[in-house]
Coordinates of N, CA and C in Angstrom, one line a residue:
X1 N 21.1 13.2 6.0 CA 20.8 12.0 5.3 C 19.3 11.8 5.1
X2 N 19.0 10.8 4.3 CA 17.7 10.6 3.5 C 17.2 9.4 4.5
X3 N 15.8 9.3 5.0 CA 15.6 8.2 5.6 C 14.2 7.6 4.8
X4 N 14.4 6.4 4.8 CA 13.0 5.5 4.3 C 13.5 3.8 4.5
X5 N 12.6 3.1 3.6 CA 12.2 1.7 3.6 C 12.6 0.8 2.3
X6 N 12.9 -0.3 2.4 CA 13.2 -1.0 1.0 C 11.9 -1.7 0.8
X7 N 10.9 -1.4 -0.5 CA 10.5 -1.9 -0.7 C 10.4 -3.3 -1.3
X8 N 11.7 -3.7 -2.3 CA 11.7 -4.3 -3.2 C 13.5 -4.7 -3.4
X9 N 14.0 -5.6 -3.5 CA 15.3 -5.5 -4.5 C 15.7 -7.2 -4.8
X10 N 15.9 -6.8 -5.7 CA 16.5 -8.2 -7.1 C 17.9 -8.0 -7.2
X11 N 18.7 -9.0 -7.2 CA 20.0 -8.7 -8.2 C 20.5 -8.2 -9.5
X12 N 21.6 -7.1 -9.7 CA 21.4 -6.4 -10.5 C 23.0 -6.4 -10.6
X13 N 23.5 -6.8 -11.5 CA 25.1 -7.6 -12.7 C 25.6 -8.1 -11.2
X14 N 26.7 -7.8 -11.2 CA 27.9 -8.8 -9.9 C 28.0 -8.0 -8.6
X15 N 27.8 -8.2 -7.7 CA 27.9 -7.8 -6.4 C 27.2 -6.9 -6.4
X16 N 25.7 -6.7 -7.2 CA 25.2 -5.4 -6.7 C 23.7 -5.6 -6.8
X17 N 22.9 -5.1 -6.0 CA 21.4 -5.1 -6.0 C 20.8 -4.0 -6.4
X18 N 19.5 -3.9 -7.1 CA 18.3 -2.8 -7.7 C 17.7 -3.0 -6.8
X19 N 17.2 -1.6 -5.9 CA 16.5 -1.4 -4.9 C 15.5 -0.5 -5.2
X20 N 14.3 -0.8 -4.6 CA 13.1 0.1 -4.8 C 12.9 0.5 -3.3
X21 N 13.0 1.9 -3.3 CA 13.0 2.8 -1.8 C 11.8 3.6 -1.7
X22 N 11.3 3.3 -0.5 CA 10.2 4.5 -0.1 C 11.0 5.4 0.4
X23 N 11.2 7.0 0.0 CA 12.1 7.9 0.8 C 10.9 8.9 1.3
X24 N 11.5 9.4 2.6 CA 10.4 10.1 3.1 C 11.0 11.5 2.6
X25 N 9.6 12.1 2.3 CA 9.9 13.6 1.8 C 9.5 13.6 -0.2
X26 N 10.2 12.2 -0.7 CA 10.4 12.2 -2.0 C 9.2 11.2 -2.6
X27 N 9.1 9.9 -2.3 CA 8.3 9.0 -2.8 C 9.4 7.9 -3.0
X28 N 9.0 7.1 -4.2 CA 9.9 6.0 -4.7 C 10.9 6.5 -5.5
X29 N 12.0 5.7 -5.3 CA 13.1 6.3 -5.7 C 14.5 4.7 -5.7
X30 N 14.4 4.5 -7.1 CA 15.2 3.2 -7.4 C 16.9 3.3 -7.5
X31 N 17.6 2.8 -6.6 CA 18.8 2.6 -6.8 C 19.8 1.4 -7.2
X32 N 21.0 1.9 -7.1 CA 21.7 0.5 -7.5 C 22.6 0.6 -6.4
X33 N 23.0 -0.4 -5.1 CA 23.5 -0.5 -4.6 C 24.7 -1.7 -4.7
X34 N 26.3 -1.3 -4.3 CA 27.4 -2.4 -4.6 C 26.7 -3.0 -2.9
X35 N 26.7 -4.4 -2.7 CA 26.5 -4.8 -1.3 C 27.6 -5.3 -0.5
X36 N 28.8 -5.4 -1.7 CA 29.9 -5.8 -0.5 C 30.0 -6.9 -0.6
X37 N 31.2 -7.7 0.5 CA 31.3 -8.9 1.2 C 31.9 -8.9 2.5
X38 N 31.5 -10.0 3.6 CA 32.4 -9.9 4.5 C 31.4 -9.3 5.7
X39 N 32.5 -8.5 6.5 CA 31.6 -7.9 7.3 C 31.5 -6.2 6.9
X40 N 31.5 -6.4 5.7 CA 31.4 -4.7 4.9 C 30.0 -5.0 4.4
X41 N 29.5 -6.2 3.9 CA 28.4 -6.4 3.3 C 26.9 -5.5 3.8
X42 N 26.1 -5.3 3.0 CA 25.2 -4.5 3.7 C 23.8 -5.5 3.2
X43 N 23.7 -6.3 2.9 CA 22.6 -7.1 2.5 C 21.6 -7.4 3.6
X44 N 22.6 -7.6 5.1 CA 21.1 -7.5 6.3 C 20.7 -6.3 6.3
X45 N 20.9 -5.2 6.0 CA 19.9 -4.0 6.6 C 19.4 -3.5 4.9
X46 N 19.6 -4.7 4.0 CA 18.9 -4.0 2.8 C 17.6 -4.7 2.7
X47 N 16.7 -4.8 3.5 CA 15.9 -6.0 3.7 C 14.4 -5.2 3.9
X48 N 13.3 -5.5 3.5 CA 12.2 -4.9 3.7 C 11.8 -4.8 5.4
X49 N 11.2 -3.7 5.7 CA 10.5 -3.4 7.4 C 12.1 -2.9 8.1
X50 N 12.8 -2.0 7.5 CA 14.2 -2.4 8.2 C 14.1 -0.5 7.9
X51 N 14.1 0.1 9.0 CA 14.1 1.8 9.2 C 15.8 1.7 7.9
X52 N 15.9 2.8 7.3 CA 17.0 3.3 7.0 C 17.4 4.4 7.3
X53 N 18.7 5.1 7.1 CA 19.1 6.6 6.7 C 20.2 6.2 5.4
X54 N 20.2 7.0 4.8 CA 21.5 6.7 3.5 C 21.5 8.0 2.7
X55 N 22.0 7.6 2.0 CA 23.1 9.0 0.7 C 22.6 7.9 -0.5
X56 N 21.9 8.9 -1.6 CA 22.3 8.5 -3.2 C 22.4 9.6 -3.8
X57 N 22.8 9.1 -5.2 CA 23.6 10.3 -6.0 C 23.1 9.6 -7.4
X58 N 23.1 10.6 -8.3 CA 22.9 10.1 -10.0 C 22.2 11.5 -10.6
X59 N 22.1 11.6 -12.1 CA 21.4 12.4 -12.6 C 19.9 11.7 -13.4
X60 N 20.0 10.5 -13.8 CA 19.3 10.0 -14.2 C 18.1 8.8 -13.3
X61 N 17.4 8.5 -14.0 CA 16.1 7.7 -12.7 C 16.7 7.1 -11.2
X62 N 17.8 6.4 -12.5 CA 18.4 5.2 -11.5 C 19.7 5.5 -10.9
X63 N 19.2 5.7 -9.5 CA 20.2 6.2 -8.5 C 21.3 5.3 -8.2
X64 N 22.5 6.2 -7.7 CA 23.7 5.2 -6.9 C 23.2 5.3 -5.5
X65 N 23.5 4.2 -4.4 CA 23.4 4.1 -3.3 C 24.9 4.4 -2.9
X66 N 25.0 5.5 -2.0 CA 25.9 5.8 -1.8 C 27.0 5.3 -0.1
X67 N 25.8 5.6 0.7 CA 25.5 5.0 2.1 C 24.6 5.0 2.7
X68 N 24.7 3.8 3.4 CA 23.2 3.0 4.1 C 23.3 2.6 5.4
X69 N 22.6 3.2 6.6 CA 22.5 2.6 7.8 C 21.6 2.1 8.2
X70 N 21.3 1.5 9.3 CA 19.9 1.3 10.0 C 20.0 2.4 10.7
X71 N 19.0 2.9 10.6 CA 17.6 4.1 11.9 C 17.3 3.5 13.0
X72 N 17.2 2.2 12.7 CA 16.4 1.2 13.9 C 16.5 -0.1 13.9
X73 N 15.7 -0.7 15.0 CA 15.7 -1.9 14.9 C 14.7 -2.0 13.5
X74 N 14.5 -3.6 12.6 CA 14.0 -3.8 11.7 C 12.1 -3.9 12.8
X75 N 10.9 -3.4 11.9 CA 9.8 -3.6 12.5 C 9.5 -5.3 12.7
X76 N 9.2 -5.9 13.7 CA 9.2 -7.2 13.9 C 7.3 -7.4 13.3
X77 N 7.2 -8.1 12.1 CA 6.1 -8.5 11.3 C 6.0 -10.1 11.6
X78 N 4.8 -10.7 11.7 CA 4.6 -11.7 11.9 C 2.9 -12.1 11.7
X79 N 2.9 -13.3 11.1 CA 1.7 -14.0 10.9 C 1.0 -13.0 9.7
X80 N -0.4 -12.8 9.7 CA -0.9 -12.4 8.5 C -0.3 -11.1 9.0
X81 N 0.2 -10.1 9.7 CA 0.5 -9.0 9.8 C 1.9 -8.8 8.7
X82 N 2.6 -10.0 8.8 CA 3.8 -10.3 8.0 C 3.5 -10.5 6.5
X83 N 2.3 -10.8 6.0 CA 1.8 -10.7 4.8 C 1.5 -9.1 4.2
X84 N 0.4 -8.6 5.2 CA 0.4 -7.8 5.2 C 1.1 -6.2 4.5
X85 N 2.6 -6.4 5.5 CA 3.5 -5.9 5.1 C 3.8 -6.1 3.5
X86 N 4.1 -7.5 3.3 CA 4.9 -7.8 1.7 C 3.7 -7.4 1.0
X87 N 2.0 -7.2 1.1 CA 1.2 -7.2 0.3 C 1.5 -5.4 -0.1
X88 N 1.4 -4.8 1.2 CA 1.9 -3.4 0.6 C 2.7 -2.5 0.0
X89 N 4.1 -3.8 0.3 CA 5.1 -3.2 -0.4 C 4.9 -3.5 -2.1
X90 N 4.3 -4.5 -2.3 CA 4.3 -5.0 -3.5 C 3.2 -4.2 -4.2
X91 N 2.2 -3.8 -3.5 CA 1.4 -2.5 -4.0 C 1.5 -1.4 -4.7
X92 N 2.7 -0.9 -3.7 CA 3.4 0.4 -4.1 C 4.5 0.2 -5.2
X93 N 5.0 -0.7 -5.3 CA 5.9 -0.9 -5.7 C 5.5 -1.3 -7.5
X94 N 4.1 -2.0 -7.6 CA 3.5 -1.9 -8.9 C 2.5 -0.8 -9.3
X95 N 2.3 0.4 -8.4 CA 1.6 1.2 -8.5 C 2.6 2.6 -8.7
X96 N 4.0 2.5 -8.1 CA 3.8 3.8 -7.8 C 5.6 4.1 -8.8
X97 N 5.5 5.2 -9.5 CA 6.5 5.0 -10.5 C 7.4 6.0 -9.9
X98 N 8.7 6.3 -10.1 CA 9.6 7.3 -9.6 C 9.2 8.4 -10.4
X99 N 8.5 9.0 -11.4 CA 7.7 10.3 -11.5 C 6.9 10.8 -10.8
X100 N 6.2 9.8 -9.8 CA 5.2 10.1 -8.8 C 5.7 10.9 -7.9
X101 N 5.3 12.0 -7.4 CA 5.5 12.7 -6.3 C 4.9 12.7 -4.9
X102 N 5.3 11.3 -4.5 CA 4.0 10.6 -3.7 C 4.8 11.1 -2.3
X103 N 5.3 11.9 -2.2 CA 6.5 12.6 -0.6 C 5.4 12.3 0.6
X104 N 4.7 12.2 0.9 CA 3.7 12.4 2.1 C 3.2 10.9 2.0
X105 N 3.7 10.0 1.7 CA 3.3 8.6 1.6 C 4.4 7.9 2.6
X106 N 5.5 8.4 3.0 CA 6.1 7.3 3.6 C 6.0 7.2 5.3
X107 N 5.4 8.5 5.9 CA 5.0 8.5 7.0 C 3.7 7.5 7.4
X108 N 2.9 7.8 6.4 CA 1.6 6.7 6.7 C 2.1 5.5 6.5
X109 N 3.2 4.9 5.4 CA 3.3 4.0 5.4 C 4.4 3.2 6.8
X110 N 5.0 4.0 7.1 CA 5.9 3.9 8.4 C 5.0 3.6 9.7
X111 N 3.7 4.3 9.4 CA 2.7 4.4 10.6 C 1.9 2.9 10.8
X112 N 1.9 2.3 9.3 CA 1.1 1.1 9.2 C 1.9 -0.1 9.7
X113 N 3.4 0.2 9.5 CA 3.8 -1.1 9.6 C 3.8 -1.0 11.2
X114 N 4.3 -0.2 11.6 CA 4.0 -0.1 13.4 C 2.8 -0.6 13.9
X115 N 1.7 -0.3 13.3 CA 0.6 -0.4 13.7 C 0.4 -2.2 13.3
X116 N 0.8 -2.4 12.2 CA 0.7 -4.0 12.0 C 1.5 -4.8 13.1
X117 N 2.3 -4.2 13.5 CA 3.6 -5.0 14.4 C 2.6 -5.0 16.2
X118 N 1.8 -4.3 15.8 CA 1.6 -4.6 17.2 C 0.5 -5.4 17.4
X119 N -0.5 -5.0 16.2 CA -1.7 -6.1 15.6 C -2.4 -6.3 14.4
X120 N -2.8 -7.3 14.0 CA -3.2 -7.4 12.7 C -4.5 -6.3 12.4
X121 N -4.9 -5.6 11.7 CA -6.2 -5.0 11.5 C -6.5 -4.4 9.9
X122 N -7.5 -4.4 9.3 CA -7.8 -4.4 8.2 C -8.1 -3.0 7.8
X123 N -8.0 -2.4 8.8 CA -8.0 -0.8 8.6 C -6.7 -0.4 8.4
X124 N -5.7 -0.4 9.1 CA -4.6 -0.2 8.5 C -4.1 -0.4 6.9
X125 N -4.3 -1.4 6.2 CA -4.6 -1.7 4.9 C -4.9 -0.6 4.1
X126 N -6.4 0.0 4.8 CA -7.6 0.5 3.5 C -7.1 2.2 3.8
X127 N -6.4 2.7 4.9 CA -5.8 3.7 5.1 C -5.1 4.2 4.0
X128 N -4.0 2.7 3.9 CA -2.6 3.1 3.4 C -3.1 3.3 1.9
X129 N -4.1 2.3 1.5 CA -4.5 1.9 -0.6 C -5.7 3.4 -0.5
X130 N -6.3 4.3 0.6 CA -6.9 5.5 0.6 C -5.8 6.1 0.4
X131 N -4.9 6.8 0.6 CA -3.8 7.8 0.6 C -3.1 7.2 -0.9
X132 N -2.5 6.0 -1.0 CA -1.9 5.5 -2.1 C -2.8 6.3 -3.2
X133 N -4.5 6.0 -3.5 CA -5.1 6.4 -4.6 C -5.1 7.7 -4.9
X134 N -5.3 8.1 -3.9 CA -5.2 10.2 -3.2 C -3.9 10.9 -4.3
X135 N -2.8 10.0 -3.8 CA -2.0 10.3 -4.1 C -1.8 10.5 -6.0
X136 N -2.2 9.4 -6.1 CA -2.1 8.8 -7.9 C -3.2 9.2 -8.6
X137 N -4.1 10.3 -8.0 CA -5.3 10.8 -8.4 C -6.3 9.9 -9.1
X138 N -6.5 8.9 -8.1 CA -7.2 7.7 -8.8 C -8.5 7.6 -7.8
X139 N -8.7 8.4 -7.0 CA -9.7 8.7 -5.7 C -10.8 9.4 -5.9
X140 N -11.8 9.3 -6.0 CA -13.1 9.8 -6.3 C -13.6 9.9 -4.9
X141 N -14.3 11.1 -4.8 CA -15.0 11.9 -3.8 C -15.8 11.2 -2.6
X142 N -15.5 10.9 -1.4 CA -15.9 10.3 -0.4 C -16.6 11.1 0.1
X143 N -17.1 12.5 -0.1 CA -17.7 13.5 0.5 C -18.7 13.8 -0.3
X144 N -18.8 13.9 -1.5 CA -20.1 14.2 -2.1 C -20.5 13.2 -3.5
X145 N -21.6 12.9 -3.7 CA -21.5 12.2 -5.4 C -21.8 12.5 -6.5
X146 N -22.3 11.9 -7.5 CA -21.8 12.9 -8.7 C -22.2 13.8 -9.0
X147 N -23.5 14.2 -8.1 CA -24.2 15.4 -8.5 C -24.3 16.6 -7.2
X148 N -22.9 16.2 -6.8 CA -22.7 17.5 -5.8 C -23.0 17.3 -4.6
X149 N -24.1 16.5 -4.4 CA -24.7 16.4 -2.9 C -24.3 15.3 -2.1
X150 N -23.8 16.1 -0.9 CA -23.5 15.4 0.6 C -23.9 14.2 0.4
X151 N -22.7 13.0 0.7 CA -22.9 11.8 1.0 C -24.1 11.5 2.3
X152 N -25.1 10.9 2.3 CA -26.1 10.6 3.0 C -25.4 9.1 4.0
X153 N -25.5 9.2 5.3 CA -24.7 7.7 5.6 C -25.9 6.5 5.5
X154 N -27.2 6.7 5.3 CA -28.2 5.8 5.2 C -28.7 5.5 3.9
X155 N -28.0 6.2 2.9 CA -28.3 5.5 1.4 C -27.1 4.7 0.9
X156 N -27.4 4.8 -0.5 CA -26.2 4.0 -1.6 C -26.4 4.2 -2.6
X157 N -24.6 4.2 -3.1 CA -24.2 5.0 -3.9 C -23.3 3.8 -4.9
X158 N -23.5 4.0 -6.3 CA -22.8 3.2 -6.9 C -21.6 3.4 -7.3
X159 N -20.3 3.0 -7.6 CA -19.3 3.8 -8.3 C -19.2 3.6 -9.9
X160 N -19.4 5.0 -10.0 CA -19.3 4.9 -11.5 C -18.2 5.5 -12.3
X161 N -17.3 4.3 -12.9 CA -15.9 4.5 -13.2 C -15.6 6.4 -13.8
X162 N -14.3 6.6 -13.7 CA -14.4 8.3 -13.7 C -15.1 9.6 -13.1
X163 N -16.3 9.1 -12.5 CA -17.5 10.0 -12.4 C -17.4 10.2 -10.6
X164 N -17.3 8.9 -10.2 CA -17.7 8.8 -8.6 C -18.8 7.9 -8.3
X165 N -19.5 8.5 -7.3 CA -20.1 7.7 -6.4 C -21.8 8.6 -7.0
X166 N -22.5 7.4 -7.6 CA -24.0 8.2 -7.6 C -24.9 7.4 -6.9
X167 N -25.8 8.1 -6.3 CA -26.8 7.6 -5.9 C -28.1 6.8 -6.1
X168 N -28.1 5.7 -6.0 CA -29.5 4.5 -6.1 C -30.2 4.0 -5.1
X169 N -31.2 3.6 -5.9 CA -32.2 3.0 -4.6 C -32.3 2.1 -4.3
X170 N -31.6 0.9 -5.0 CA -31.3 -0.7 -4.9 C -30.2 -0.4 -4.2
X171 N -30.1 -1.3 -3.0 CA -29.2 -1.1 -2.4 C -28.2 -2.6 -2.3
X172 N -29.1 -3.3 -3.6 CA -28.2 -4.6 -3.8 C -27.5 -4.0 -5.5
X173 N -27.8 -3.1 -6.0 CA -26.7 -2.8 -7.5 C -25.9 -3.0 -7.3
X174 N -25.0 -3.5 -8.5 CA -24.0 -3.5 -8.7 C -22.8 -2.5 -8.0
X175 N -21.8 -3.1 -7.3 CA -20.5 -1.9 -6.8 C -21.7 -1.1 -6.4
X176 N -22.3 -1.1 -5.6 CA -23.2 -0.1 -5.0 C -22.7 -0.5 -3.2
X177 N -22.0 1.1 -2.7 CA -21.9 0.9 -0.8 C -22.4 1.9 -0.2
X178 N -23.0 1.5 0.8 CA -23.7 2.3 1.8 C -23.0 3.6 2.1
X179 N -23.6 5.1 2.0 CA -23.1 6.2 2.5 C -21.7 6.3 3.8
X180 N -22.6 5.6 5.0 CA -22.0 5.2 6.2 C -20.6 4.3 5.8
X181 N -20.5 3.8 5.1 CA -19.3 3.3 5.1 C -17.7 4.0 4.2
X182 N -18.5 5.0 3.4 CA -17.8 5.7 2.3 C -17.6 7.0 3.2
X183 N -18.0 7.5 4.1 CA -17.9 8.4 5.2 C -17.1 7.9 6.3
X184 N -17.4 6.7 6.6 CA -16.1 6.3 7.5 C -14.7 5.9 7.0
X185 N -14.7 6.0 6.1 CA -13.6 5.6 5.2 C -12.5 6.8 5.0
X186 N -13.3 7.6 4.8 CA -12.9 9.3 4.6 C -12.0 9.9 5.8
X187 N -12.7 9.1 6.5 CA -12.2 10.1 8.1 C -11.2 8.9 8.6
X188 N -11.4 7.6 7.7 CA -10.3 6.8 8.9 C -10.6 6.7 9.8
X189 N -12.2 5.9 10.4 CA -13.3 5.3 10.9 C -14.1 4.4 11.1
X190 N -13.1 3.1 10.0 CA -14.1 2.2 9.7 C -14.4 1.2 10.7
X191 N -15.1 0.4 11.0 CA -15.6 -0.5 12.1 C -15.4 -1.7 11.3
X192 N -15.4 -2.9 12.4 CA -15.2 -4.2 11.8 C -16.2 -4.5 10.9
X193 N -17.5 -4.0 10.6 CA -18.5 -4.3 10.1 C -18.1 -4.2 8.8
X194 N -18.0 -3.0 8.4 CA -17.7 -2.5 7.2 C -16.3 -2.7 6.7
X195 N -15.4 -3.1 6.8 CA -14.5 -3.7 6.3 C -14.3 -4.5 5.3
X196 N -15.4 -5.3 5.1 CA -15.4 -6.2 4.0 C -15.5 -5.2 2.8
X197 N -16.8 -4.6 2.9 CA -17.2 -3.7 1.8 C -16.3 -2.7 1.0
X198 N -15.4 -2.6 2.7 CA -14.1 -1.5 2.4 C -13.2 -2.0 1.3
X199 N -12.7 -3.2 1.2 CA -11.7 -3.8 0.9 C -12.2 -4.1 -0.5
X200 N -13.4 -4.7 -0.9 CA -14.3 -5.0 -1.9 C -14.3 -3.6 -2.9
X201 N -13.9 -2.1 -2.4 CA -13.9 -1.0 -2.9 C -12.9 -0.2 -3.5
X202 N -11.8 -0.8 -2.5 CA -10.5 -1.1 -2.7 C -9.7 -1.4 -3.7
X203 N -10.3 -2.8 -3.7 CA -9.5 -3.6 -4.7 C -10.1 -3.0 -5.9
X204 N -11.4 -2.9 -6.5 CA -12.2 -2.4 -7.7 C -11.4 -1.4 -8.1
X205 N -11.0 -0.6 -7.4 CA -10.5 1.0 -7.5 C -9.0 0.3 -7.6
X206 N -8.0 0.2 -7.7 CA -6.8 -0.5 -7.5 C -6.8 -1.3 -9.0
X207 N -8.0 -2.0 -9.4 CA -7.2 -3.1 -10.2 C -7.2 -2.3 -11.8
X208 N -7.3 -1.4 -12.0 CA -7.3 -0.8 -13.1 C -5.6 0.0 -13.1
X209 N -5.1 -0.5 -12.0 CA -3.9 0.5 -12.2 C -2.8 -0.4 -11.8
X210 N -3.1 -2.1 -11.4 CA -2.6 -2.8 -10.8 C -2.9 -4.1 -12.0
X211 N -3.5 -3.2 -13.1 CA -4.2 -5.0 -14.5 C -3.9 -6.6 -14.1
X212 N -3.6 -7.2 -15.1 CA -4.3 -8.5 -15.0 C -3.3 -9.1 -14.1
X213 N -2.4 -8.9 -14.0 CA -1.2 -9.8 -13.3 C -1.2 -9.7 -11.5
X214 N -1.3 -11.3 -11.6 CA -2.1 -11.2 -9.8 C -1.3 -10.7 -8.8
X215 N -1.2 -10.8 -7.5 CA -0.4 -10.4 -6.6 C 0.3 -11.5 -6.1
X216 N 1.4 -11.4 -6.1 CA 2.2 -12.7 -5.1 C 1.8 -12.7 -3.8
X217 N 2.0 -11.1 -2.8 CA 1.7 -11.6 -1.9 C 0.1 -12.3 -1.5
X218 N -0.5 -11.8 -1.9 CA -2.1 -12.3 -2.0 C -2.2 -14.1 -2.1
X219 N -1.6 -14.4 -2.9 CA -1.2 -15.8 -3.1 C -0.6 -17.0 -2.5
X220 N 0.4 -15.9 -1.6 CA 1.3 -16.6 -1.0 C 0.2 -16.8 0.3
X221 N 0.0 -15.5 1.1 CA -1.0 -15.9 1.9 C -2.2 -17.0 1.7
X222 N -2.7 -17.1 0.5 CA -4.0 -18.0 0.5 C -3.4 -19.5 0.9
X223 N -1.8 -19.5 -0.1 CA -1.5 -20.6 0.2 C -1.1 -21.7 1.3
X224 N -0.7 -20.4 2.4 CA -0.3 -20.8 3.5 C -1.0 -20.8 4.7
X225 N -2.4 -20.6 4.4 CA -3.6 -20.7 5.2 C -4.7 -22.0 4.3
X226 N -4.6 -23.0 5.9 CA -5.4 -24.0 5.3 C -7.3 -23.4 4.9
X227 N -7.9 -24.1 3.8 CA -9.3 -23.8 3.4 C -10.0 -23.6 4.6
X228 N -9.9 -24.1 5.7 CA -11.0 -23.6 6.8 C -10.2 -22.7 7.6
X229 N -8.8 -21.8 7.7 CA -8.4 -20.9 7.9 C -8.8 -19.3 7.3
X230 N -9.3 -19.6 6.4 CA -8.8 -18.3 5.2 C -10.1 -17.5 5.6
X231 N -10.0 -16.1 5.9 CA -10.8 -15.3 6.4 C -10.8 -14.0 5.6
X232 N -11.9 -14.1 5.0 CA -12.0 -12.5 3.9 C -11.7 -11.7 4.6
X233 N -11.5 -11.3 5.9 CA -11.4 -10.0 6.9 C -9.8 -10.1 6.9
X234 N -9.2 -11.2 7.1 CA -7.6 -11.1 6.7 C -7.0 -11.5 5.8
X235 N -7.7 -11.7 5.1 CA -6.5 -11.3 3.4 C -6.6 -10.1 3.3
X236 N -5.1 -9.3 2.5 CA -5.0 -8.2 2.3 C -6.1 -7.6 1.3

């Protein structure tokens, strides 16, 4: 059996739900599941953060869900960690199409929510949207810039759409980040310091593939943190 994560699912005609699945090994992978009634019903374990194993079948995109278990207990998310979670399902889930061959995405993604469940941290995040971009070939070179040479961690480098990362001397230009931080980033290193910048690099790189239409979870969080709560370091 196939194991992964529900990213996503809507109702789809009478007794049955459209599921968006992280499968490990495969990437995303959309089915149509009958959910039952009774105590046959499967709708609590079709729930986001909730381990699976199951069977689908089809020839075409959209798969039959055949059979669904739990793997595990569901990962227990809470507070902005609980955001967190919905902000990255809903990432992948607008990013990443069932042509993608994104197979090596569901273990980091499995790794994050663990890592969220135990504590909130903003590295976890910039890991998962590194690999995510990696994957969708949307990642420009954290090792060298556009003219070949070794990232310096005491300069700055601007990103220049398609091209990468070139080097300047203003180190207030535009989308321009410090060596040191584009090097930590690489290696899955970053410090609380650089975080902000991380996420500021992030999102730039992201919204060209993510266009105008905002994010719920993003939203939902602002909403539910009063104005003297809201901390750039924890929003997604």
């Amino acid at each position: 059996m196939k194991r992964g994560y529900v990213l996503h699912h809507r109702p789809y005609r009478e007794s049955s739900v459209l599921v968006n699945l992280l499968v490990d090994g495969i990437g995303r992978v959309d089915v149509v599941a009958r959910t039952g009634s009774g105590k046959r019903s499967i709708k609590s374990i079709l729930q986001p953060f909730q381990p699976l194993i199951f069977e689908f079948s089809g020839r075409s995109e959209l798969k039959t869900l055949t059979q669904v278990e739990a793997a595990a207990p569901a990962v227990p998310l809470t507070g902005h960690s609980l955001f967190a979670g919905m902000y990255i399902n809903e990432l992948l889930v607008r990013t990443l199409s069932v042509q993608h061959n994104a197979e090596a995405l569901f273990l980091l993604y499995h790794q994050a929510l663990v890592g969220l469940a135990t504590r909130f941290c903003q590295s976890q995040l910039r890991y998962l949207e590194l690999a995510l971009l990696q994957e969708l070939g949307a990642m420009p070179s954290l090792g060298r810039d556009t003219q070949g040479e070794p990232l310096n961690p005491e300069d700055y480098y601007q990103l220049v759409p398609e091209l990468g990362f070139q080097f300047v001397l203003n180190s207030r230009a535009r989308n321009a980040y410090q060596g040191a931080m584009l090097l930590a980033l690489s290696d899955n290193q970053l410090n609380d310091e650089q975080f902000l910048t991380a996420k500021l690099l992030m999102r730039s790189l992201l919204k060209p593939l993510l266009g105008a239409k905002p994010l719920l979870s993003r939203q939902l969080f602002i909403n539910s943190a009063t104005p003297t709560k809201i901390d750039a370091n924890n929003s997604p």
